[in-house]
């Protein structure tokens, strides 16, 4: 069973940067597609970015394109989300997820707060 633990969230001013990490336990990380999602209280969880098992294919929500970069290091069992030019509307709890065809594995989330 793979477990995911996010870290790297915090408080940052608008225009700043943060890098989120998602550390995975278990030996199947390198076979999983990994994704980042975010959720604002009272709203539905939304897709941010995903990366395939090899790291060669990535996808981004329109809101993330040009500002966020998803990556992974299979040797370290870790996925990352580099977030630049942060905006107050990026404030949310960020979750990493893993899976193949769906997203059955989720971390506990890390809070990102962007002040104006």
CSV table of C-alpha atoms in Angstrom, one decimal:
chain,number,residue,atom,x,y,z
A,1,UNK,CA,0.0,0.0,0.0
A,2,UNK,CA,1.4,3.4,-1.0
A,3,UNK,CA,1.2,6.3,1.4
A,4,UNK,CA,1.6,9.9,0.3
A,5,UNK,CA,2.8,12.7,2.6
A,6,UNK,CA,2.8,16.3,1.4
A,7,UNK,CA,5.0,19.1,2.7
A,8,UNK,CA,6.2,22.5,1.7
A,9,UNK,CA,3.1,24.5,2.2
A,10,UNK,CA,3.0,27.8,4.1
A,11,UNK,CA,2.3,31.5,3.9
A,12,UNK,CA,3.8,33.5,1.0
A,13,UNK,CA,3.2,36.9,-0.4
A,14,UNK,CA,1.6,37.4,-3.8
A,15,UNK,CA,4.3,37.0,-6.5
A,16,UNK,CA,6.3,34.6,-4.4
A,17,UNK,CA,7.1,30.9,-4.8
A,18,UNK,CA,6.7,27.7,-3.0
A,19,UNK,CA,7.7,24.1,-3.8
A,20,UNK,CA,5.5,21.4,-2.6
A,21,UNK,CA,6.8,17.8,-2.1
A,22,UNK,CA,4.9,14.6,-2.0
A,23,UNK,CA,6.9,11.7,-0.5
A,24,UNK,CA,5.6,8.2,-1.2
A,25,UNK,CA,6.2,5.1,0.7
A,26,UNK,CA,6.2,1.7,-1.0
A,27,UNK,CA,7.9,0.3,-4.0
A,28,UNK,CA,5.3,1.0,-6.6
A,29,UNK,CA,5.8,4.8,-6.8
A,30,UNK,CA,7.6,4.7,-10.2
A,31,UNK,CA,4.6,2.9,-11.8
A,32,UNK,CA,2.1,5.5,-10.7
A,33,UNK,CA,0.8,8.6,-12.4
A,34,UNK,CA,1.0,11.4,-9.9
A,35,UNK,CA,-1.2,14.5,-9.6
A,36,UNK,CA,-1.7,17.6,-7.6
A,37,UNK,CA,-5.2,18.9,-6.7
A,38,UNK,CA,-6.4,21.8,-4.5
A,39,UNK,CA,-9.4,22.6,-2.5
A,40,UNK,CA,-10.8,25.7,-1.0
A,41,UNK,CA,-13.2,25.2,1.9
A,42,UNK,CA,-16.7,24.9,0.7
A,43,UNK,CA,-15.7,24.2,-2.9
A,44,UNK,CA,-15.0,21.1,-4.9
A,45,UNK,CA,-11.5,19.8,-5.2
A,46,UNK,CA,-9.9,20.8,-8.5
A,47,UNK,CA,-7.2,19.4,-10.6
A,48,UNK,CA,-3.9,21.3,-10.8
A,49,UNK,CA,-1.3,19.2,-12.6
A,50,UNK,CA,-0.4,15.6,-13.3
A,51,UNK,CA,2.7,13.7,-14.5
A,52,UNK,CA,3.0,10.2,-15.9
A,53,UNK,CA,5.2,7.5,-14.4
A,54,UNK,CA,8.3,8.4,-16.5
A,55,UNK,CA,7.9,12.2,-16.0
A,56,UNK,CA,7.8,12.7,-19.8
A,57,UNK,CA,4.1,13.7,-20.0
A,58,UNK,CA,2.6,16.5,-17.9
A,59,UNK,CA,-0.8,18.1,-17.9
A,60,UNK,CA,-1.9,21.4,-16.2
A,61,UNK,CA,-5.0,23.2,-15.4
A,62,UNK,CA,-5.3,26.5,-17.2
A,63,UNK,CA,-4.9,28.3,-13.9
A,64,UNK,CA,-1.5,26.6,-13.5
A,65,UNK,CA,0.0,26.8,-17.0
A,66,UNK,CA,3.0,29.0,-17.1
A,67,UNK,CA,3.3,29.4,-13.4
A,68,UNK,CA,3.4,25.8,-11.9
A,69,UNK,CA,5.7,23.0,-12.8
A,70,UNK,CA,5.1,19.4,-11.8
A,71,UNK,CA,8.1,17.0,-11.6
A,72,UNK,CA,9.1,13.7,-10.0
A,73,UNK,CA,12.2,11.9,-8.9
A,74,UNK,CA,11.5,8.2,-8.9
A,75,UNK,CA,14.8,7.4,-7.2
A,76,UNK,CA,13.6,9.4,-4.2
A,77,UNK,CA,9.9,8.3,-4.4
A,78,UNK,CA,8.9,12.0,-4.5
A,79,UNK,CA,6.8,14.2,-6.7
A,80,UNK,CA,7.0,18.0,-6.6
A,81,UNK,CA,5.0,21.1,-7.5
A,82,UNK,CA,7.0,24.2,-8.1
A,83,UNK,CA,4.6,27.2,-7.8
A,84,UNK,CA,5.8,30.6,-9.0
A,85,UNK,CA,4.1,34.0,-9.3
A,86,UNK,CA,1.6,32.9,-6.7
A,87,UNK,CA,-1.7,34.8,-6.5
A,88,UNK,CA,-4.2,35.1,-3.6
A,89,UNK,CA,-6.6,32.9,-5.5
A,90,UNK,CA,-4.1,30.1,-5.3
A,91,UNK,CA,-4.8,29.9,-1.6
A,92,UNK,CA,-6.1,26.3,-0.8
A,93,UNK,CA,-5.2,23.0,0.7
A,94,UNK,CA,-3.0,21.2,-1.9
A,95,UNK,CA,-3.2,17.4,-2.1
A,96,UNK,CA,-1.1,15.0,-4.0
A,97,UNK,CA,-2.6,11.9,-5.5
A,98,UNK,CA,-1.4,8.7,-7.2
A,99,UNK,CA,-2.9,6.1,-9.4
A,100,UNK,CA,-3.0,4.6,-12.8
A,101,UNK,CA,-6.4,5.1,-14.5
A,102,UNK,CA,-7.9,6.9,-11.5
A,103,UNK,CA,-6.8,8.6,-8.3
A,104,UNK,CA,-7.2,6.1,-5.5
A,105,UNK,CA,-4.3,7.2,-3.3
A,106,UNK,CA,-4.3,10.6,-1.6
A,107,UNK,CA,-2.2,12.5,0.9
A,108,UNK,CA,-3.4,14.4,3.8
A,109,UNK,CA,-2.9,17.8,2.2
A,110,UNK,CA,-0.8,20.9,2.9
A,111,UNK,CA,-2.1,24.4,3.3
A,112,UNK,CA,-0.9,27.1,0.9
A,113,UNK,CA,-1.9,30.7,1.8
A,114,UNK,CA,-1.0,33.6,-0.5
A,115,UNK,CA,-1.4,37.1,1.0
A,116,UNK,CA,-2.1,40.1,-1.1
